[in-house]
mmCIF file of C-alpha atoms and ligand atoms in Angstrom:
data_model
loop_
_atom_site.group_PDB
_atom_site.id
_atom_site.type_symbol
_atom_site.label_atom_id
_atom_site.label_comp_id
_atom_site.label_asym_id
_atom_site.label_seq_id
_atom_site.Cartn_x
_atom_site.Cartn_y
_atom_site.Cartn_z
ATOM 1 C CA UNK A 1 59.214 -7.353 -13.334
ATOM 2 C CA UNK A 2 62.772 -8.693 -13.703
ATOM 3 C CA UNK A 3 64.204 -11.609 -15.717
ATOM 4 C CA UNK A 4 67.727 -12.839 -15.026
ATOM 5 C CA UNK A 5 69.195 -14.086 -18.318
ATOM 6 C CA UNK A 6 70.750 -17.508 -18.533
ATOM 7 C CA UNK A 7 74.518 -17.648 -19.182
ATOM 8 C CA UNK A 8 74.065 -20.544 -21.599
ATOM 9 C CA UNK A 9 75.884 -19.573 -24.835
ATOM 10 C CA UNK A 10 73.978 -17.525 -27.421
ATOM 11 C CA UNK A 11 75.740 -17.781 -30.791
ATOM 12 C CA UNK A 12 78.842 -19.015 -28.971
ATOM 13 C CA UNK A 13 79.006 -16.436 -26.161
ATOM 14 C CA UNK A 14 77.190 -16.354 -22.818
ATOM 15 C CA UNK A 15 75.136 -13.285 -21.926
ATOM 16 C CA UNK A 16 77.129 -12.773 -18.704
ATOM 17 C CA UNK A 17 75.343 -11.229 -15.748
ATOM 18 C CA UNK A 18 72.352 -9.482 -17.320
ATOM 19 C CA UNK A 19 69.008 -8.800 -15.662
ATOM 20 C CA UNK A 20 66.173 -7.489 -17.845
ATOM 21 C CA UNK A 21 63.643 -4.948 -16.603
ATOM 22 C CA UNK A 22 60.571 -6.144 -18.481
ATOM 23 C CA UNK A 23 58.741 -3.022 -19.605
ATOM 24 C CA UNK A 24 57.392 -5.276 -22.362
ATOM 25 C CA UNK A 25 55.119 -6.610 -19.597
ATOM 26 C CA UNK A 26 54.039 -3.204 -18.228
ATOM 27 C CA UNK A 27 51.346 -1.010 -19.727
ATOM 28 C CA UNK A 28 48.087 -2.754 -20.601
ATOM 29 C CA UNK A 29 47.197 -3.306 -24.271
ATOM 30 C CA UNK A 30 50.430 -1.784 -25.596
ATOM 31 C CA UNK A 31 53.251 -2.274 -23.078
ATOM 32 C CA UNK A 32 56.724 -0.719 -23.246
ATOM 33 C CA UNK A 33 58.448 2.628 -22.921
ATOM 34 C CA UNK A 34 55.887 4.390 -25.164
ATOM 35 C CA UNK A 35 53.302 3.743 -22.484
ATOM 36 C CA UNK A 36 55.408 5.667 -19.949
ATOM 37 C CA UNK A 37 55.975 8.591 -22.317
ATOM 38 C CA UNK A 38 52.239 8.778 -22.902
ATOM 39 C CA UNK A 39 51.432 8.782 -19.178
ATOM 40 C CA UNK A 40 53.224 12.124 -18.957
ATOM 41 C CA UNK A 41 51.248 13.442 -21.927
ATOM 42 C CA UNK A 42 47.929 12.154 -20.579
ATOM 43 C CA UNK A 43 48.563 14.009 -17.348
ATOM 44 C CA UNK A 44 49.003 17.164 -19.447
ATOM 45 C CA UNK A 45 45.795 16.488 -21.425
ATOM 46 C CA UNK A 46 43.812 16.077 -18.204
ATOM 47 C CA UNK A 47 45.293 19.264 -16.815
ATOM 48 C CA UNK A 48 44.234 21.090 -19.992
ATOM 49 C CA UNK A 49 40.797 19.448 -19.989
ATOM 50 C CA UNK A 50 41.382 18.039 -23.480
ATOM 51 C CA UNK A 51 39.837 14.702 -24.489
ATOM 52 C CA UNK A 52 41.361 14.209 -27.958
ATOM 53 C CA UNK A 53 44.987 13.192 -28.584
ATOM 54 C CA UNK A 54 46.630 13.508 -31.989
ATOM 55 C CA UNK A 55 50.093 12.333 -33.061
ATOM 56 C CA UNK A 56 52.308 11.128 -35.914
ATOM 57 C CA UNK A 57 53.994 7.874 -36.874
ATOM 58 C CA UNK A 58 54.766 5.265 -39.495
ATOM 59 C CA UNK A 59 52.549 2.309 -40.363
ATOM 60 C CA UNK A 60 54.364 0.172 -37.754
ATOM 61 C CA UNK A 61 54.786 2.885 -35.116
ATOM 62 C CA UNK A 62 55.028 1.635 -31.525
ATOM 63 C CA UNK A 63 54.060 5.119 -30.436
ATOM 64 C CA UNK A 64 50.763 5.285 -32.387
ATOM 65 C CA UNK A 65 49.987 1.747 -31.270
ATOM 66 C CA UNK A 66 50.434 2.771 -27.621
ATOM 67 C CA UNK A 67 48.480 5.999 -28.179
ATOM 68 C CA UNK A 68 45.496 4.116 -29.610
ATOM 69 C CA UNK A 69 45.682 1.650 -26.698
ATOM 70 C CA UNK A 70 45.789 4.224 -23.898
ATOM 71 C CA UNK A 71 43.057 6.205 -25.659
ATOM 72 C CA UNK A 72 40.799 3.135 -25.581
ATOM 73 C CA UNK A 73 41.774 2.256 -22.013
ATOM 74 C CA UNK A 74 41.492 5.723 -20.529
ATOM 75 C CA UNK A 75 38.682 7.286 -22.527
ATOM 76 C CA UNK A 76 40.468 9.660 -24.910
ATOM 77 C CA UNK A 77 39.603 10.043 -28.584
ATOM 78 C CA UNK A 78 42.724 9.538 -30.721
ATOM 79 C CA UNK A 79 43.832 10.393 -34.230
ATOM 80 C CA UNK A 80 47.015 9.162 -35.896
ATOM 81 C CA UNK A 81 48.632 10.913 -38.839
ATOM 82 C CA UNK A 82 50.392 8.109 -40.662
ATOM 83 C CA UNK A 83 53.283 8.396 -43.080
ATOM 84 C CA UNK A 84 52.913 6.583 -46.402
ATOM 85 C CA UNK A 85 50.835 6.193 -49.497
ATOM 86 C CA UNK A 86 47.258 5.003 -49.626
ATOM 87 C CA UNK A 87 48.101 1.969 -51.711
ATOM 88 C CA UNK A 88 50.358 0.582 -48.968
ATOM 89 C CA UNK A 89 48.711 -2.480 -47.433
ATOM 90 C CA UNK A 90 47.157 -2.159 -43.979
ATOM 91 C CA UNK A 91 49.589 -3.310 -41.284
ATOM 92 C CA UNK A 92 48.701 -5.289 -38.164
ATOM 93 C CA UNK A 93 49.610 -2.148 -36.185
ATOM 94 C CA UNK A 94 47.066 -0.016 -38.048
ATOM 95 C CA UNK A 95 44.423 -2.742 -37.719
ATOM 96 C CA UNK A 96 44.907 -2.731 -33.911
ATOM 97 C CA UNK A 97 44.809 1.064 -33.765
ATOM 98 C CA UNK A 98 41.540 1.180 -35.749
ATOM 99 C CA UNK A 99 40.063 -1.552 -33.569
ATOM 100 C CA UNK A 100 40.866 0.592 -30.515
ATOM 101 C CA UNK A 101 39.058 3.531 -32.101
ATOM 102 C CA UNK A 102 41.911 5.617 -33.509
ATOM 103 C CA UNK A 103 41.057 7.743 -36.535
ATOM 104 C CA UNK A 104 43.795 6.979 -39.068
ATOM 105 C CA UNK A 105 44.755 9.718 -41.510
ATOM 106 C CA UNK A 106 47.256 8.596 -44.121
ATOM 107 C CA UNK A 107 49.314 11.400 -45.590
ATOM 108 C CA UNK A 108 51.915 11.514 -48.347
ATOM 109 C CA UNK A 109 55.584 11.345 -47.432
ATOM 110 C CA UNK A 110 55.983 14.973 -48.428
ATOM 111 C CA UNK A 111 53.149 16.084 -46.139
ATOM 112 C CA UNK A 112 54.565 13.912 -43.367
ATOM 113 C CA UNK A 113 57.888 15.732 -43.619
ATOM 114 C CA UNK A 114 56.139 18.898 -42.416
ATOM 115 C CA UNK A 115 55.512 17.424 -38.966
ATOM 116 C CA UNK A 116 57.959 19.818 -37.279
ATOM 117 C CA UNK A 117 56.691 22.859 -39.160
ATOM 118 C CA UNK A 118 54.725 25.174 -36.829
ATOM 119 C CA UNK A 119 52.214 26.357 -39.433
ATOM 120 C CA UNK A 120 51.400 22.753 -40.358
ATOM 121 C CA UNK A 121 51.028 21.860 -36.674
ATOM 122 C CA UNK A 122 48.666 24.809 -36.193
ATOM 123 C CA UNK A 123 46.517 23.504 -39.074
ATOM 124 C CA UNK A 124 46.336 20.077 -37.441
ATOM 125 C CA UNK A 125 45.553 21.588 -34.042
ATOM 126 C CA UNK A 126 42.666 23.607 -35.448
ATOM 127 C CA UNK A 127 41.361 20.656 -37.458
ATOM 128 C CA UNK A 128 41.095 18.525 -34.273
ATOM 129 C CA UNK A 129 40.457 21.274 -31.729
ATOM 130 C CA UNK A 130 40.251 20.930 -28.829
ATOM 131 C CA UNK A 131 43.138 18.447 -28.821
ATOM 132 C CA UNK A 132 46.597 17.778 -27.473
ATOM 133 C CA UNK A 133 49.072 17.348 -30.316
ATOM 134 C CA UNK A 134 51.874 15.008 -29.233
ATOM 135 C CA UNK A 135 55.234 14.935 -31.047
ATOM 136 C CA UNK A 136 56.186 11.871 -33.084
ATOM 137 C CA UNK A 137 57.442 9.094 -30.809
ATOM 138 C CA UNK A 138 56.058 10.890 -27.744
ATOM 139 C CA UNK A 139 59.338 12.821 -27.757
ATOM 140 C CA UNK A 140 58.517 15.853 -25.634
ATOM 141 C CA UNK A 141 59.133 17.039 -22.086
ATOM 142 C CA UNK A 142 55.956 15.425 -20.762
ATOM 143 C CA UNK A 143 57.316 12.221 -22.273
ATOM 144 C CA UNK A 144 60.558 12.669 -20.308
ATOM 145 C CA UNK A 145 58.543 13.249 -17.134
ATOM 146 C CA UNK A 146 56.559 10.072 -17.824
ATOM 147 C CA UNK A 147 59.812 8.111 -18.226
ATOM 148 C CA UNK A 148 61.018 9.202 -14.790
ATOM 149 C CA UNK A 149 58.541 6.584 -13.532
ATOM 150 C CA UNK A 150 60.762 3.944 -15.178
ATOM 151 C CA UNK A 151 63.638 5.105 -12.949
ATOM 152 C CA UNK A 152 61.334 4.794 -9.965
ATOM 153 C CA UNK A 153 60.321 1.237 -10.888
ATOM 154 C CA UNK A 154 63.944 0.331 -11.391
ATOM 155 C CA UNK A 155 64.952 1.638 -7.973
ATOM 156 C CA UNK A 156 62.110 -0.269 -6.323
ATOM 157 C CA UNK A 157 62.752 -3.529 -8.127
ATOM 158 C CA UNK A 158 66.542 -3.505 -8.253
ATOM 159 C CA UNK A 159 68.023 -0.937 -5.888
ATOM 160 C CA UNK A 160 71.501 -2.454 -6.369
ATOM 161 C CA UNK A 161 71.537 -1.746 -10.144
ATOM 162 C CA UNK A 162 74.575 0.354 -11.089
ATOM 163 C CA UNK A 163 74.990 -0.047 -14.846
ATOM 164 C CA UNK A 164 71.740 0.442 -16.761
ATOM 165 C CA UNK A 165 71.613 -0.239 -20.518
ATOM 166 C CA UNK A 166 68.772 0.773 -22.848
ATOM 167 C CA UNK A 167 68.102 1.340 -26.562
ATOM 168 C CA UNK A 168 67.904 4.942 -27.762
ATOM 169 C CA UNK A 169 65.793 6.485 -30.529
ATOM 170 C CA UNK A 170 65.003 10.108 -29.676
ATOM 171 C CA UNK A 171 66.697 9.966 -26.238
ATOM 172 C CA UNK A 172 63.471 10.823 -24.382
ATOM 173 C CA UNK A 173 63.536 7.643 -22.319
ATOM 174 C CA UNK A 174 67.239 8.043 -21.550
ATOM 175 C CA UNK A 175 66.613 11.627 -20.411
ATOM 176 C CA UNK A 176 63.851 10.426 -18.054
ATOM 177 C CA UNK A 177 66.190 7.842 -16.556
ATOM 178 C CA UNK A 178 69.028 10.344 -16.202
ATOM 179 C CA UNK A 179 66.632 12.695 -14.431
ATOM 180 C CA UNK A 180 65.258 9.968 -12.166
ATOM 181 C CA UNK A 181 68.297 7.857 -11.218
ATOM 182 C CA UNK A 182 70.980 8.925 -8.751
ATOM 183 C CA UNK A 183 74.752 9.348 -8.880
ATOM 184 C CA UNK A 184 75.375 5.683 -8.062
ATOM 185 C CA UNK A 185 74.101 4.748 -11.546
ATOM 186 C CA UNK A 186 75.692 4.849 -14.956
ATOM 187 C CA UNK A 187 73.317 4.795 -17.939
ATOM 188 C CA UNK A 188 74.481 3.449 -21.295
ATOM 189 C CA UNK A 189 72.271 4.078 -24.313
ATOM 190 C CA UNK A 190 72.610 2.032 -27.517
ATOM 191 C CA UNK A 191 71.724 4.196 -30.531
ATOM 192 C CA UNK A 192 69.264 2.569 -32.951
ATOM 193 C CA UNK A 193 70.063 5.238 -35.573
ATOM 194 C CA UNK A 194 73.227 5.619 -37.586
ATOM 195 C CA UNK A 195 75.312 8.748 -37.120
ATOM 196 C CA UNK A 196 72.848 10.547 -34.850
ATOM 197 C CA UNK A 197 75.576 12.745 -33.435
ATOM 198 C CA UNK A 198 73.166 15.368 -32.093
ATOM 199 C CA UNK A 199 71.552 12.843 -29.758
ATOM 200 C CA UNK A 200 73.672 13.825 -26.750
ATOM 201 C CA UNK A 201 72.891 17.498 -27.172
ATOM 202 C CA UNK A 202 69.186 16.708 -27.549
ATOM 203 C CA UNK A 203 69.229 14.788 -24.272
ATOM 204 C CA UNK A 204 71.076 17.668 -22.592
ATOM 205 C CA UNK A 205 68.522 20.159 -23.982
ATOM 206 C CA UNK A 206 65.634 18.112 -22.590
ATOM 207 C CA UNK A 207 67.291 17.918 -19.162
ATOM 208 C CA UNK A 208 68.028 21.656 -19.225
ATOM 209 C CA UNK A 209 64.444 22.448 -20.210
ATOM 210 C CA UNK A 210 63.268 20.424 -17.210
ATOM 211 C CA UNK A 211 65.805 22.256 -15.073
ATOM 212 C CA UNK A 212 67.416 18.988 -13.996
ATOM 213 C CA UNK A 213 71.163 18.502 -13.531
ATOM 214 C CA UNK A 214 71.421 14.745 -13.345
ATOM 215 C CA UNK A 215 73.834 13.122 -10.944
ATOM 216 C CA UNK A 216 73.697 9.790 -12.810
ATOM 217 C CA UNK A 217 76.389 9.546 -15.490
ATOM 218 C CA UNK A 218 75.139 8.696 -18.968
ATOM 219 C CA UNK A 219 76.563 8.071 -22.435
ATOM 220 C CA UNK A 220 75.362 6.848 -25.828
ATOM 221 C CA UNK A 221 77.217 4.199 -27.867
ATOM 222 C CA UNK A 222 76.915 4.763 -31.613
ATOM 223 C CA UNK A 223 78.510 1.620 -33.077
ATOM 224 C CA UNK A 224 75.656 -0.858 -32.759
ATOM 225 C CA UNK A 225 73.025 0.430 -35.226
ATOM 226 C CA UNK A 226 73.515 -2.576 -37.583
ATOM 227 C CA UNK A 227 73.203 -0.456 -40.735
ATOM 228 C CA UNK A 228 70.798 2.246 -39.585
ATOM 229 C CA UNK A 229 67.320 2.805 -38.226
ATOM 230 C CA UNK A 230 65.018 -0.185 -38.780
ATOM 231 C CA UNK A 231 67.787 -1.954 -40.733
ATOM 232 C CA UNK A 232 68.994 -5.388 -39.674
ATOM 233 C CA UNK A 233 72.360 -6.986 -40.411
ATOM 234 C CA UNK A 234 72.807 -10.744 -40.854
ATOM 235 C CA UNK A 235 74.646 -10.732 -37.519
ATOM 236 C CA UNK A 236 71.687 -9.111 -35.758
ATOM 237 C CA UNK A 237 69.241 -11.589 -37.265
ATOM 238 C CA UNK A 238 71.351 -14.595 -36.276
ATOM 239 C CA UNK A 239 71.868 -13.219 -32.789
ATOM 240 C CA UNK A 240 68.171 -12.513 -32.235
ATOM 241 C CA UNK A 241 67.023 -15.952 -33.361
ATOM 242 C CA UNK A 242 69.633 -17.634 -31.130
ATOM 243 C CA UNK A 243 68.830 -15.334 -28.186
ATOM 244 C CA UNK A 244 65.102 -15.982 -28.362
ATOM 245 C CA UNK A 245 65.681 -19.734 -28.581
ATOM 246 C CA UNK A 246 68.067 -19.870 -25.604
ATOM 247 C CA UNK A 247 66.506 -17.233 -23.359
ATOM 248 C CA UNK A 248 62.808 -17.567 -24.223
ATOM 249 C CA UNK A 249 62.452 -13.767 -24.312
ATOM 250 C CA UNK A 250 61.031 -12.142 -27.460
ATOM 251 C CA UNK A 251 62.829 -9.158 -29.029
ATOM 252 C CA UNK A 252 62.181 -6.881 -31.989
ATOM 253 C CA UNK A 253 64.984 -5.780 -34.340
ATOM 254 C CA UNK A 254 64.591 -1.983 -34.197
ATOM 255 C CA UNK A 255 65.554 -1.390 -30.567
ATOM 256 C CA UNK A 256 65.696 -4.266 -28.086
ATOM 257 C CA UNK A 257 67.452 -6.682 -30.467
ATOM 258 C CA UNK A 258 70.183 -4.123 -31.140
ATOM 259 C CA UNK A 259 70.655 -3.379 -27.454
ATOM 260 C CA UNK A 260 71.115 -7.032 -26.498
ATOM 261 C CA UNK A 261 73.305 -7.644 -29.542
ATOM 262 C CA UNK A 262 75.481 -4.714 -28.421
ATOM 263 C CA UNK A 263 75.825 -6.268 -24.958
ATOM 264 C CA UNK A 264 76.663 -9.614 -26.574
ATOM 265 C CA UNK A 265 79.359 -8.032 -28.768
ATOM 266 C CA UNK A 266 80.943 -6.217 -25.831
ATOM 267 C CA UNK A 267 81.022 -9.432 -23.805
ATOM 268 C CA UNK A 268 82.535 -11.277 -26.750
ATOM 269 C CA UNK A 269 85.261 -8.671 -27.269
ATOM 270 C CA UNK A 270 86.049 -8.517 -23.553
ATOM 271 C CA UNK A 271 85.068 -4.832 -23.245
ATOM 272 C CA UNK A 272 82.630 -5.952 -20.569
ATOM 273 C CA UNK A 273 83.406 -8.746 -18.127
ATOM 274 C CA UNK A 274 80.864 -11.556 -17.904
ATOM 275 C CA UNK A 275 80.705 -11.015 -14.145
ATOM 276 C CA UNK A 276 79.742 -7.342 -14.400
ATOM 277 C CA UNK A 277 76.089 -6.911 -13.404
ATOM 278 C CA UNK A 278 74.100 -5.131 -16.110
ATOM 279 C CA UNK A 279 70.492 -4.052 -15.844
ATOM 280 C CA UNK A 280 69.120 -3.920 -19.394
ATOM 281 C CA UNK A 281 65.733 -2.365 -20.085
ATOM 282 C CA UNK A 282 63.441 -4.323 -22.386
ATOM 283 C CA UNK A 283 61.535 -1.349 -23.776
ATOM 284 C CA UNK A 284 58.803 -3.441 -25.448
ATOM 285 C CA UNK A 285 57.775 -2.736 -29.043
ATOM 286 C CA UNK A 286 56.903 -6.382 -29.611
ATOM 287 C CA UNK A 287 53.834 -5.552 -31.720
ATOM 288 C CA UNK A 288 56.369 -4.664 -34.427
ATOM 289 C CA UNK A 289 57.628 -8.251 -34.628
ATOM 290 C CA UNK A 290 54.614 -8.971 -36.815
ATOM 291 C CA UNK A 291 56.252 -7.020 -39.627
ATOM 292 C CA UNK A 292 59.224 -9.428 -39.985
ATOM 293 C CA UNK A 293 58.718 -12.742 -41.750
ATOM 294 C CA UNK A 294 62.134 -14.033 -40.543
ATOM 295 C CA UNK A 295 60.943 -13.717 -36.917
ATOM 296 C CA UNK A 296 57.790 -15.789 -37.435
ATOM 297 C CA UNK A 297 58.984 -19.176 -36.255
HETATM 298 C C1 PLP B 1 60.579 4.266 -29.205
HETATM 299 C C2 PLP B 1 61.317 3.100 -28.644
HETATM 300 C C3 PLP B 1 62.608 3.245 -28.096
HETATM 301 C C4 PLP B 1 63.340 4.557 -28.110
HETATM 302 O O1 PLP B 1 62.867 5.451 -27.142
HETATM 303 P P1 PLP B 1 63.351 6.972 -27.163
HETATM 304 O O2 PLP B 1 62.711 7.534 -25.971
HETATM 305 O O3 PLP B 1 62.810 7.581 -28.442
HETATM 306 O O4 PLP B 1 64.816 7.020 -27.145
HETATM 307 C C5 PLP B 1 63.212 2.128 -27.560
HETATM 308 N N1 PLP B 1 62.605 0.926 -27.583
HETATM 309 C C6 PLP B 1 61.388 0.733 -28.102
HETATM 310 C C7 PLP B 1 60.809 -0.634 -28.110
HETATM 311 C C8 PLP B 1 60.699 1.820 -28.650
HETATM 312 O O5 PLP B 1 59.481 1.622 -29.189
#
C-alpha cells in the first residue's frame, strides 16, 4: 500500500515528492519490516521441522513483538529473552507478547551481553530444544531473504521507483532490498545508530554470504541519528509532531521518524530537489510509540 505525502509545509518546509510504502500496514498483528525478516526464519523453522522459536530483545523490542505475533498467528511456540532487571515495570510490548503466548525470560544486562557468545547460545538452544534460535532483531541471512519480498512488493506497487529511502539498524532490510531490486534503483539507508561505521561492511558480508552481487546501488547516510540509537533531539520531536499533524501518518522516533526527518533536512538544505521522486519505506514499529509520553496526543 502506498501513501503520497502532501507538500503542505511541515515545520516550514514541504515534504517534496515523497511516496511512502506502508509496511506499517502489512503483517497481521505486528506489521512492519520485522514481519518480513521473520517470514524468512519461519520458512527455515518449517524446513527443520521445529515448532519453537527463541530470540532476544529489549523490553520495547519490535522484533520480539513481531515474533510473539507470528508465533500466535502461525502456530509456533515462542520464547523471548529480554534485557533488563526484574524490577523494571512491564511494558505494553511485553504485555502484548505474553498475551500472544510468548514465554518471557528476563535476564540481567550482563547475561544479555553474552547473546553473541556461542557457548551461551548453545546453552539456550539445549534449554529450549528443539528450537530455532533467531538472532536479535531477526538479523540473519534468513531475515535478508525474507526482506527480498519487500523489494518484490515495491516493484509490483511502484515499478517506476528509482530512489528508495529506508531507516537502517542492522542493515538486514537494506541488504534484502539491495539483493531484490535491480540496477535502475538507488537505495539510501538512514542510520539510526551513531557512528556505526561497520554497517556497510556488514551489509556487504550478508550479500556475499548469500552469493548475491547486487546491481542496485546503495549507500548509508550517517548524519541523521539525532544523538544515537533510541535518542531523540528536540528537532526530531518537533518535526515528528508537525509531520503527524500535517500528514496524518504515525511515526516512531527510533527509525521512521529519523528517516523522514533526514528527508526533510535534505529538502530544506537543497541537497534534494522537491521535485525528485522518493520512495520512502515506512518500516512500521508503531507499537513502540506507546513508550513515549510526548507522542501521546
Ligand atoms: C528493526 C527496524 C528497522 C531496522 O531494520 P534493520 O533490518 O535492522 O536495518 C527499521 N525500522 C523499524 C521500524 C524497525 O523496527
